[in-house]
Amino acid sequence: MIEMSFANAKSMYRQEFITADRSPHKKLLFKLAVTIFFAVFASQTSFAFQAITQDAATQTDDVKTAIVSIDELMANMTLEEKIGQLNLLTPGGAVTGTSVSKDVASKIAAGNVGGVFGIRGIDRVRQLQEIAAEQSRLKIPLLTGMDVIHGHETIFPIPLALSCSWDMELIEATAKAAAKEATADGLMWTFSPMVDIARDPRWGRIAEGAGEDPFLGSAIAAAMVRGYQGEDLTSPTTMLSCVKHFANYGAPEGGRDYATVDMSQVRMHNEYLPPYKAAIDAGVGSVMTSFNVVDYIPASGNQALFKDLLRDRWGFDELVVTDYTSINEMTAHGLGDLQRVSAMALNAAVDMDMVGEGFFRTLKQSLEAGDVTQAQIDAACRRVLQAKADLGLFEDAYRYCDAERGKTDILSESNRNFAREVAAQSFVLLKNEEKTLPLKKQGTIGLIGPLADSSQNMLGTWSVSGDAKKSVSVMAGMKQAVGDDVEILYAKGCNISDDPAFAKRVNTFAQEIVISDLDADEMIKEAIEVARKSDVVVAVMGESSNMSGESSSMADIRLQPAQRKLLKALAKIEKPIVLVLFNGRPMTIKWESENMDAILDVWFGGTEAGNAVADVLFGEVNPGGKLTTSFPVSVGQIPVYHSMLNSGRPYNGDGDAPKFTSNYLDIPNKPLYAFGHGLSYTTFEYGPPTLTQTEINDGETIYVSIEVTNTGDRAGTEVVQMYLRDVAGSISRPMKELKGFEKIELAPQETKKVSFEIDQSLLSFFNSDLEFVAEPGMFELFIGGNSVDVQKLEFELK
Ligand code: BGC
């Protein structure tokens, strides 16, 4: 037997998931075909057709050769059955909201349900699918959904971490792998990607998105949609993707989840909408509404947002689903009773009602009262049926119920190897004084901290189907990596938090924060003894998995007091300390950044987190991740992001800001770690950038190029970033906007030339009339390895 090296095995696996053909997927073609007709050949699988032959007044004679369109199917549906298709229920299993649905099986049998979510496993899914496809009058199969957010059972790094890889092929491949696993588990619809731009790390759901930038966020949105949906949605290994949460959900006041969002249309169009649009342009099959208000109207009933923008302007004619009970919540928003808000949602061109059953309970009456029209109900029903047709469900309702696949496709060794590779790519080396990292495989290492031996906290938020017991802790990963070469001494040192009330709230889903019976001082003492005996300390600290995520906002984003106390005690021992930080959000770590020798931000790396941490700590893998979200100096600095406006009294310096400029008296304006920042074990040098022309005339394209050299002694990856600034416009424009990036790999001493194309579309933005325009005038171009250390050029758009 030929032994494949670990590295080879990993990259081969990665190839398997990377689609070579980047052409627009075939979904559209397929869809056209299905829209016109879907052929029904075998009576055993002809669910919709069977129904018609059994029950409809008007039927086709020849069962074997009949062609039944969605129109024909709908012609045979009662009003109740049409409204039933708009009803999305969750029978309980993976509970992701405030309530679960009742009497799901009997509602399915009565034709009152269009889809279910939050259940998994072929047997369970099949049980419900059988009721729909065999017992209901029209035998219309169900959609089966789930939050497959960063992997299914094999959990990849949280989305914020994934974004720090800046590697679109890798990200696409994770979605593809997740779809392959999820579809082997009975699922066909994922509520992902979440593409909400977020600039407030107090908001726990910052963990679920791609960070602060719309340009990068758009590229990631498209990559994930491609990964989930592939070239052919009817393939049993691809699934329908759902981009969320439309719109602006990532900007709640005070970072408090579900709270008010209020922003200008200009900001919304330039900075918040692009990733949703990118997902749509990539062919996403569904969109989810958001919980927040947009211009004071809750998104789920917002006509301007859905009917005018999404449907009419963007031409999106696919499925729109609400977020969890968000129609019902419009009552609490102050928009009226269920009858009224449900009609509002349908009037806004929303199709499917998640869990709340507002449509189910009220639409018939609203139709009679003239508050909604039959055409609106028909349009919504048609879009649900179309999604089912796109997935091939009318040809085979059990397409995603192949029990055999479950045995090989889920949590396989190759999936785990891939997850390990991906996790290492997502880590960001924030600081590395005196080359503290990589660690040598010798001597004694003091492994200290409440997350050092915690497989419970490797997966991060929204790992609904992940099993924490199957994840690799940092301790296990490090021990595996060093064998007998290194002595690893361990001390927990402190609890993640000492506050029982806080721990109880965080531990809603699992015992993430375990408060030890040991006295806090005793724990610190033990840790100090370990540190004294060690050559280097690896302190593994930060947040537990669900200290970020939905309904997990935090007002104080420092390390918890118990951890700060431990770290301060350790710092006095005068041993080199590497802080391995687990977090679902940027944290305020000013003291740590001043006192630690090295800081490796590992977010939540997923099933293979511990192995990946060991790979990077010991230098098997050279870290290359770059921040996609700025780290504030303190909470008071929020929001801080690279694309801020300049203001009329800017202060962009480092020292004492002059009076009457825009600044704080007590902290600097600049973030602690800027967008795009991330170190490597090697070093890169940038040559002088050059432009092919310093003027762009109508329709022209210019190019900026720069040479990057690996000046260190080991191979590494670098993300070359290009930013633009429109110096004088009809509206105030950001100081810097990311407009290009490329991740390159360089051998020691190797030089590569990177070029970016600049044309008018790249310079365009939404003006105050919401027209997408490029305005003539001077532009500044910044290029470098992060958003701060850049070289500047200028050009003019004529
Ligand atoms: C979340 C969505 C999620 C849905 C279904 C909601 O609470 O906001 O992101 O997809 O639940 O689980």
JSON list of N, CA, C and O in Angstrom, two decimals, residues 562-605:
[
{"chain": "A", "resi": 562, "resn": "ALA", "atom": "N", "xyz": [-12.06, 36.33, 35.42]},
{"chain": "A", "resi": 562, "resn": "ALA", "atom": "CA", "xyz": [-11.25, 35.22, 35.95]},
{"chain": "A", "resi": 562, "resn": "ALA", "atom": "C", "xyz": [-10.06, 34.95, 35.03]},
{"chain": "A", "resi": 562, "resn": "ALA", "atom": "O", "xyz": [-8.94, 34.65, 35.50]},
{"chain": "A", "resi": 563, "resn": "GLN", "atom": "N", "xyz": [-10.26, 35.09, 33.75]},
{"chain": "A", "resi": 563, "resn": "GLN", "atom": "CA", "xyz": [-9.18, 34.82, 32.79]},
{"chain": "A", "resi": 563, "resn": "GLN", "atom": "C", "xyz": [-8.16, 35.95, 32.80]},
{"chain": "A", "resi": 563, "resn": "GLN", "atom": "O", "xyz": [-6.95, 35.72, 32.70]},
{"chain": "A", "resi": 564, "resn": "ARG", "atom": "N", "xyz": [-8.63, 37.17, 32.94]},
{"chain": "A", "resi": 564, "resn": "ARG", "atom": "CA", "xyz": [-7.69, 38.30, 32.99]},
{"chain": "A", "resi": 564, "resn": "ARG", "atom": "C", "xyz": [-6.78, 38.17, 34.21]},
{"chain": "A", "resi": 564, "resn": "ARG", "atom": "O", "xyz": [-5.58, 38.43, 34.15]},
{"chain": "A", "resi": 565, "resn": "LYS", "atom": "N", "xyz": [-7.40, 37.75, 35.31]},
{"chain": "A", "resi": 565, "resn": "LYS", "atom": "CA", "xyz": [-6.62, 37.62, 36.55]},
{"chain": "A", "resi": 565, "resn": "LYS", "atom": "C", "xyz": [-5.53, 36.55, 36.38]},
{"chain": "A", "resi": 565, "resn": "LYS", "atom": "O", "xyz": [-4.37, 36.76, 36.76]},
{"chain": "A", "resi": 566, "resn": "LEU", "atom": "N", "xyz": [-5.91, 35.45, 35.78]},
{"chain": "A", "resi": 566, "resn": "LEU", "atom": "CA", "xyz": [-4.94, 34.37, 35.56]},
{"chain": "A", "resi": 566, "resn": "LEU", "atom": "C", "xyz": [-3.80, 34.85, 34.65]},
{"chain": "A", "resi": 566, "resn": "LEU", "atom": "O", "xyz": [-2.62, 34.64, 34.94]},
{"chain": "A", "resi": 567, "resn": "LEU", "atom": "N", "xyz": [-4.17, 35.49, 33.57]},
{"chain": "A", "resi": 567, "resn": "LEU", "atom": "CA", "xyz": [-3.16, 35.92, 32.60]},
{"chain": "A", "resi": 567, "resn": "LEU", "atom": "C", "xyz": [-2.19, 36.93, 33.24]},
{"chain": "A", "resi": 567, "resn": "LEU", "atom": "O", "xyz": [-0.98, 36.88, 33.00]},
{"chain": "A", "resi": 568, "resn": "LYS", "atom": "N", "xyz": [-2.73, 37.81, 34.07]},
{"chain": "A", "resi": 568, "resn": "LYS", "atom": "CA", "xyz": [-1.86, 38.79, 34.74]},
{"chain": "A", "resi": 568, "resn": "LYS", "atom": "C", "xyz": [-0.90, 38.09, 35.68]},
{"chain": "A", "resi": 568, "resn": "LYS", "atom": "O", "xyz": [0.29, 38.45, 35.77]},
{"chain": "A", "resi": 569, "resn": "ALA", "atom": "N", "xyz": [-1.39, 37.08, 36.36]},
{"chain": "A", "resi": 569, "resn": "ALA", "atom": "CA", "xyz": [-0.51, 36.32, 37.27]},
{"chain": "A", "resi": 569, "resn": "ALA", "atom": "C", "xyz": [0.57, 35.59, 36.46]},
{"chain": "A", "resi": 569, "resn": "ALA", "atom": "O", "xyz": [1.74, 35.58, 36.84]},
{"chain": "A", "resi": 570, "resn": "LEU", "atom": "N", "xyz": [0.20, 35.03, 35.34]},
{"chain": "A", "resi": 570, "resn": "LEU", "atom": "CA", "xyz": [1.17, 34.30, 34.51]},
{"chain": "A", "resi": 570, "resn": "LEU", "atom": "C", "xyz": [2.23, 35.24, 33.94]},
{"chain": "A", "resi": 570, "resn": "LEU", "atom": "O", "xyz": [3.41, 34.89, 33.84]},
{"chain": "A", "resi": 571, "resn": "ALA", "atom": "N", "xyz": [1.79, 36.45, 33.58]},
{"chain": "A", "resi": 571, "resn": "ALA", "atom": "CA", "xyz": [2.72, 37.40, 32.95]},
{"chain": "A", "resi": 571, "resn": "ALA", "atom": "C", "xyz": [3.86, 37.75, 33.91]},
{"chain": "A", "resi": 571, "resn": "ALA", "atom": "O", "xyz": [4.96, 38.11, 33.46]},
{"chain": "A", "resi": 572, "resn": "LYS", "atom": "N", "xyz": [3.62, 37.63, 35.20]},
{"chain": "A", "resi": 572, "resn": "LYS", "atom": "CA", "xyz": [4.66, 37.98, 36.18]},
{"chain": "A", "resi": 572, "resn": "LYS", "atom": "C", "xyz": [5.78, 36.94, 36.25]},
{"chain": "A", "resi": 572, "resn": "LYS", "atom": "O", "xyz": [6.85, 37.21, 36.77]},
{"chain": "A", "resi": 573, "resn": "ILE", "atom": "N", "xyz": [5.54, 35.76, 35.75]},
{"chain": "A", "resi": 573, "resn": "ILE", "atom": "CA", "xyz": [6.53, 34.66, 35.87]},
{"chain": "A", "resi": 573, "resn": "ILE", "atom": "C", "xyz": [7.71, 34.87, 34.92]},
{"chain": "A", "resi": 573, "resn": "ILE", "atom": "O", "xyz": [8.75, 34.25, 35.05]},
{"chain": "A", "resi": 574, "resn": "GLU", "atom": "N", "xyz": [7.52, 35.73, 33.95]},
{"chain": "A", "resi": 574, "resn": "GLU", "atom": "CA", "xyz": [8.57, 36.02, 32.98]},
{"chain": "A", "resi": 574, "resn": "GLU", "atom": "C", "xyz": [9.01, 34.83, 32.15]},
{"chain": "A", "resi": 574, "resn": "GLU", "atom": "O", "xyz": [10.20, 34.57, 31.96]},
{"chain": "A", "resi": 575, "resn": "LYS", "atom": "N", "xyz": [8.01, 34.09, 31.72]},
{"chain": "A", "resi": 575, "resn": "LYS", "atom": "CA", "xyz": [8.24, 33.05, 30.71]},
{"chain": "A", "resi": 575, "resn": "LYS", "atom": "C", "xyz": [7.54, 33.54, 29.45]},
{"chain": "A", "resi": 575, "resn": "LYS", "atom": "O", "xyz": [6.54, 34.26, 29.55]},
{"chain": "A", "resi": 576, "resn": "PRO", "atom": "N", "xyz": [8.03, 33.18, 28.27]},
{"chain": "A", "resi": 576, "resn": "PRO", "atom": "CA", "xyz": [7.30, 33.57, 27.06]},
{"chain": "A", "resi": 576, "resn": "PRO", "atom": "C", "xyz": [5.88, 33.00, 27.09]},
{"chain": "A", "resi": 576, "resn": "PRO", "atom": "O", "xyz": [5.70, 31.83, 27.45]},
{"chain": "A", "resi": 577, "resn": "ILE", "atom": "N", "xyz": [4.92, 33.85, 26.75]},
{"chain": "A", "resi": 577, "resn": "ILE", "atom": "CA", "xyz": [3.53, 33.37, 26.74]},
{"chain": "A", "resi": 577, "resn": "ILE", "atom": "C", "xyz": [2.92, 33.55, 25.36]},
{"chain": "A", "resi": 577, "resn": "ILE", "atom": "O", "xyz": [2.97, 34.64, 24.78]},
{"chain": "A", "resi": 578, "resn": "VAL", "atom": "N", "xyz": [2.33, 32.47, 24.88]},
{"chain": "A", "resi": 578, "resn": "VAL", "atom": "CA", "xyz": [1.57, 32.52, 23.63]},
{"chain": "A", "resi": 578, "resn": "VAL", "atom": "C", "xyz": [0.10, 32.46, 24.02]},
{"chain": "A", "resi": 578, "resn": "VAL", "atom": "O", "xyz": [-0.34, 31.51, 24.67]},
{"chain": "A", "resi": 579, "resn": "LEU", "atom": "N", "xyz": [-0.66, 33.49, 23.65]},
{"chain": "A", "resi": 579, "resn": "LEU", "atom": "CA", "xyz": [-2.09, 33.45, 23.90]},
{"chain": "A", "resi": 579, "resn": "LEU", "atom": "C", "xyz": [-2.79, 32.87, 22.67]},
{"chain": "A", "resi": 579, "resn": "LEU", "atom": "O", "xyz": [-2.69, 33.42, 21.57]},
{"chain": "A", "resi": 580, "resn": "VAL", "atom": "N", "xyz": [-3.46, 31.74, 22.87]},
{"chain": "A", "resi": 580, "resn": "VAL", "atom": "CA", "xyz": [-4.28, 31.15, 21.81]},
{"chain": "A", "resi": 580, "resn": "VAL", "atom": "C", "xyz": [-5.72, 31.57, 22.15]},
{"chain": "A", "resi": 580, "resn": "VAL", "atom": "O", "xyz": [-6.28, 31.14, 23.15]},
{"chain": "A", "resi": 581, "resn": "LEU", "atom": "N", "xyz": [-6.26, 32.42, 21.30]},
{"chain": "A", "resi": 581, "resn": "LEU", "atom": "CA", "xyz": [-7.53, 33.06, 21.63]},
{"chain": "A", "resi": 581, "resn": "LEU", "atom": "C", "xyz": [-8.69, 32.43, 20.87]},
{"chain": "A", "resi": 581, "resn": "LEU", "atom": "O", "xyz": [-8.72, 32.44, 19.65]},
{"chain": "A", "resi": 582, "resn": "PHE", "atom": "N", "xyz": [-9.66, 31.92, 21.62]},
{"chain": "A", "resi": 582, "resn": "PHE", "atom": "CA", "xyz": [-10.90, 31.41, 21.02]},
{"chain": "A", "resi": 582, "resn": "PHE", "atom": "C", "xyz": [-11.96, 32.51, 21.12]},
{"chain": "A", "resi": 582, "resn": "PHE", "atom": "O", "xyz": [-12.20, 33.04, 22.22]},
{"chain": "A", "resi": 583, "resn": "ASN", "atom": "N", "xyz": [-12.58, 32.86, 20.02]},
{"chain": "A", "resi": 583, "resn": "ASN", "atom": "CA", "xyz": [-13.53, 33.96, 20.05]},
{"chain": "A", "resi": 583, "resn": "ASN", "atom": "C", "xyz": [-14.42, 33.96, 18.81]},
{"chain": "A", "resi": 583, "resn": "ASN", "atom": "O", "xyz": [-13.98, 33.60, 17.73]},
{"chain": "A", "resi": 584, "resn": "GLY", "atom": "N", "xyz": [-15.64, 34.41, 19.00]},
{"chain": "A", "resi": 584, "resn": "GLY", "atom": "CA", "xyz": [-16.56, 34.50, 17.87]},
{"chain": "A", "resi": 584, "resn": "GLY", "atom": "C", "xyz": [-16.74, 35.93, 17.43]},
{"chain": "A", "resi": 584, "resn": "GLY", "atom": "O", "xyz": [-17.61, 36.24, 16.62]},
{"chain": "A", "resi": 585, "resn": "ARG", "atom": "N", "xyz": [-15.93, 36.81, 17.97]},
{"chain": "A", "resi": 585, "resn": "ARG", "atom": "CA", "xyz": [-16.04, 38.25, 17.67]},
{"chain": "A", "resi": 585, "resn": "ARG", "atom": "C", "xyz": [-14.67, 38.87, 17.95]},
{"chain": "A", "resi": 585, "resn": "ARG", "atom": "O", "xyz": [-13.87, 38.30, 18.70]},
{"chain": "A", "resi": 586, "resn": "PRO", "atom": "N", "xyz": [-14.38, 40.04, 17.39]},
{"chain": "A", "resi": 586, "resn": "PRO", "atom": "CA", "xyz": [-13.20, 40.75, 17.86]},
{"chain": "A", "resi": 586, "resn": "PRO", "atom": "C", "xyz": [-13.37, 41.06, 19.34]},
{"chain": "A", "resi": 586, "resn": "PRO", "atom": "O", "xyz": [-14.47, 41.42, 19.77]},
{"chain": "A", "resi": 587, "resn": "MET", "atom": "N", "xyz": [-12.31, 40.89, 20.10]},
{"chain": "A", "resi": 587, "resn": "MET", "atom": "CA", "xyz": [-12.39, 41.21, 21.53]},
{"chain": "A", "resi": 587, "resn": "MET", "atom": "C", "xyz": [-11.48, 42.40, 21.81]},
{"chain": "A", "resi": 587, "resn": "MET", "atom": "O", "xyz": [-10.61, 42.72, 21.02]},
{"chain": "A", "resi": 588, "resn": "THR", "atom": "N", "xyz": [-11.70, 43.05, 22.93]},
{"chain": "A", "resi": 588, "resn": "THR", "atom": "CA", "xyz": [-10.82, 44.16, 23.28]},
{"chain": "A", "resi": 588, "resn": "THR", "atom": "C", "xyz": [-9.69, 43.58, 24.14]},
{"chain": "A", "resi": 588, "resn": "THR", "atom": "O", "xyz": [-9.89, 43.23, 25.30]},
{"chain": "A", "resi": 589, "resn": "ILE", "atom": "N", "xyz": [-8.52, 43.48, 23.52]},
{"chain": "A", "resi": 589, "resn": "ILE", "atom": "CA", "xyz": [-7.39, 42.77, 24.15]},
{"chain": "A", "resi": 589, "resn": "ILE", "atom": "C", "xyz": [-6.15, 43.67, 24.18]},
{"chain": "A", "resi": 589, "resn": "ILE", "atom": "O", "xyz": [-5.06, 43.22, 23.83]},
{"chain": "A", "resi": 590, "resn": "LYS", "atom": "N", "xyz": [-6.37, 44.92, 24.59]},
{"chain": "A", "resi": 590, "resn": "LYS", "atom": "CA", "xyz": [-5.24, 45.85, 24.58]},
{"chain": "A", "resi": 590, "resn": "LYS", "atom": "C", "xyz": [-4.14, 45.38, 25.55]},
{"chain": "A", "resi": 590, "resn": "LYS", "atom": "O", "xyz": [-2.97, 45.32, 25.18]},
{"chain": "A", "resi": 591, "resn": "TRP", "atom": "N", "xyz": [-4.53, 45.07, 26.77]},
{"chain": "A", "resi": 591, "resn": "TRP", "atom": "CA", "xyz": [-3.53, 44.63, 27.75]},
{"chain": "A", "resi": 591, "resn": "TRP", "atom": "C", "xyz": [-2.81, 43.39, 27.23]},
{"chain": "A", "resi": 591, "resn": "TRP", "atom": "O", "xyz": [-1.58, 43.29, 27.29]},
{"chain": "A", "resi": 592, "resn": "GLU", "atom": "N", "xyz": [-3.56, 42.47, 26.71]},
{"chain": "A", "resi": 592, "resn": "GLU", "atom": "CA", "xyz": [-2.97, 41.22, 26.21]},
{"chain": "A", "resi": 592, "resn": "GLU", "atom": "C", "xyz": [-2.00, 41.52, 25.07]},
{"chain": "A", "resi": 592, "resn": "GLU", "atom": "O", "xyz": [-0.91, 40.95, 25.00]},
{"chain": "A", "resi": 593, "resn": "SER", "atom": "N", "xyz": [-2.39, 42.44, 24.21]},
{"chain": "A", "resi": 593, "resn": "SER", "atom": "CA", "xyz": [-1.50, 42.72, 23.07]},
{"chain": "A", "resi": 593, "resn": "SER", "atom": "C", "xyz": [-0.22, 43.42, 23.54]},
{"chain": "A", "resi": 593, "resn": "SER", "atom": "O", "xyz": [0.81, 43.33, 22.88]},
{"chain": "A", "resi": 594, "resn": "GLU", "atom": "N", "xyz": [-0.28, 44.08, 24.68]},
{"chain": "A", "resi": 594, "resn": "GLU", "atom": "CA", "xyz": [0.94, 44.72, 25.20]},
{"chain": "A", "resi": 594, "resn": "GLU", "atom": "C", "xyz": [1.79, 43.75, 26.02]},
{"chain": "A", "resi": 594, "resn": "GLU", "atom": "O", "xyz": [2.99, 43.94, 26.18]},
{"chain": "A", "resi": 595, "resn": "ASN", "atom": "N", "xyz": [1.18, 42.70, 26.55]},
{"chain": "A", "resi": 595, "resn": "ASN", "atom": "CA", "xyz": [1.91, 41.86, 27.50]},
{"chain": "A", "resi": 595, "resn": "ASN", "atom": "C", "xyz": [2.17, 40.42, 27.07]},
{"chain": "A", "resi": 595, "resn": "ASN", "atom": "O", "xyz": [2.94, 39.73, 27.72]},
{"chain": "A", "resi": 596, "resn": "MET", "atom": "N", "xyz": [1.53, 40.00, 26.02]},
{"chain": "A", "resi": 596, "resn": "MET", "atom": "CA", "xyz": [1.78, 38.63, 25.55]},
{"chain": "A", "resi": 596, "resn": "MET", "atom": "C", "xyz": [2.91, 38.66, 24.52]},
{"chain": "A", "resi": 596, "resn": "MET", "atom": "O", "xyz": [3.09, 39.65, 23.83]},
{"chain": "A", "resi": 597, "resn": "ASP", "atom": "N", "xyz": [3.61, 37.55, 24.40]},
{"chain": "A", "resi": 597, "resn": "ASP", "atom": "CA", "xyz": [4.68, 37.51, 23.40]},
{"chain": "A", "resi": 597, "resn": "ASP", "atom": "C", "xyz": [4.13, 37.21, 22.02]},
{"chain": "A", "resi": 597, "resn": "ASP", "atom": "O", "xyz": [4.63, 37.71, 21.02]},
{"chain": "A", "resi": 598, "resn": "ALA", "atom": "N", "xyz": [3.13, 36.37, 22.02]},
{"chain": "A", "resi": 598, "resn": "ALA", "atom": "CA", "xyz": [2.48, 36.06, 20.73]},
{"chain": "A", "resi": 598, "resn": "ALA", "atom": "C", "xyz": [0.99, 35.87, 20.97]},
{"chain": "A", "resi": 598, "resn": "ALA", "atom": "O", "xyz": [0.59, 35.41, 22.05]},
{"chain": "A", "resi": 599, "resn": "ILE", "atom": "N", "xyz": [0.19, 36.26, 19.97]},
{"chain": "A", "resi": 599, "resn": "ILE", "atom": "CA", "xyz": [-1.25, 36.01, 20.06]},
{"chain": "A", "resi": 599, "resn": "ILE", "atom": "C", "xyz": [-1.71, 35.38, 18.74]},
{"chain": "A", "resi": 599, "resn": "ILE", "atom": "O", "xyz": [-1.52, 35.95, 17.66]},
{"chain": "A", "resi": 600, "resn": "LEU", "atom": "N", "xyz": [-2.28, 34.19, 18.87]},
{"chain": "A", "resi": 600, "resn": "LEU", "atom": "CA", "xyz": [-2.84, 33.52, 17.70]},
{"chain": "A", "resi": 600, "resn": "LEU", "atom": "C", "xyz": [-4.35, 33.47, 17.88]},
{"chain": "A", "resi": 600, "resn": "LEU", "atom": "O", "xyz": [-4.86, 32.84, 18.81]},
{"chain": "A", "resi": 601, "resn": "ASP", "atom": "N", "xyz": [-5.06, 34.17, 17.00]},
{"chain": "A", "resi": 601, "resn": "ASP", "atom": "CA", "xyz": [-6.52, 34.15, 17.07]},
{"chain": "A", "resi": 601, "resn": "ASP", "atom": "C", "xyz": [-7.02, 32.95, 16.29]},
{"chain": "A", "resi": 601, "resn": "ASP", "atom": "O", "xyz": [-6.83, 32.87, 15.07]},
{"chain": "A", "resi": 602, "resn": "VAL", "atom": "N", "xyz": [-7.66, 32.02, 17.00]},
{"chain": "A", "resi": 602, "resn": "VAL", "atom": "CA", "xyz": [-8.10, 30.78, 16.32]},
{"chain": "A", "resi": 602, "resn": "VAL", "atom": "C", "xyz": [-9.62, 30.71, 16.19]},
{"chain": "A", "resi": 602, "resn": "VAL", "atom": "O", "xyz": [-10.17, 29.69, 15.78]},
{"chain": "A", "resi": 603, "resn": "TRP", "atom": "N", "xyz": [-10.32, 31.78, 16.56]},
{"chain": "A", "resi": 603, "resn": "TRP", "atom": "CA", "xyz": [-11.78, 31.84, 16.45]},
{"chain": "A", "resi": 603, "resn": "TRP", "atom": "C", "xyz": [-12.39, 30.58, 17.07]},
{"chain": "A", "resi": 603, "resn": "TRP", "atom": "O", "xyz": [-12.00, 30.16, 18.13]},
{"chain": "A", "resi": 604, "resn": "PHE", "atom": "N", "xyz": [-13.28, 29.91, 16.30]},
{"chain": "A", "resi": 604, "resn": "PHE", "atom": "CA", "xyz": [-13.69, 28.55, 16.65]},
{"chain": "A", "resi": 604, "resn": "PHE", "atom": "C", "xyz": [-13.46, 27.71, 15.41]},
{"chain": "A", "resi": 604, "resn": "PHE", "atom": "O", "xyz": [-14.12, 27.91, 14.39]},
{"chain": "A", "resi": 605, "resn": "GLY", "atom": "N", "xyz": [-12.52, 26.83, 15.50]},
{"chain": "A", "resi": 605, "resn": "GLY", "atom": "CA", "xyz": [-12.00, 26.15, 14.30]},
{"chain": "A", "resi": 605, "resn": "GLY", "atom": "C", "xyz": [-12.78, 24.93, 13.87]},
{"chain": "A", "resi": 605, "resn": "GLY", "atom": "O", "xyz": [-12.53, 24.37, 12.81]}
]
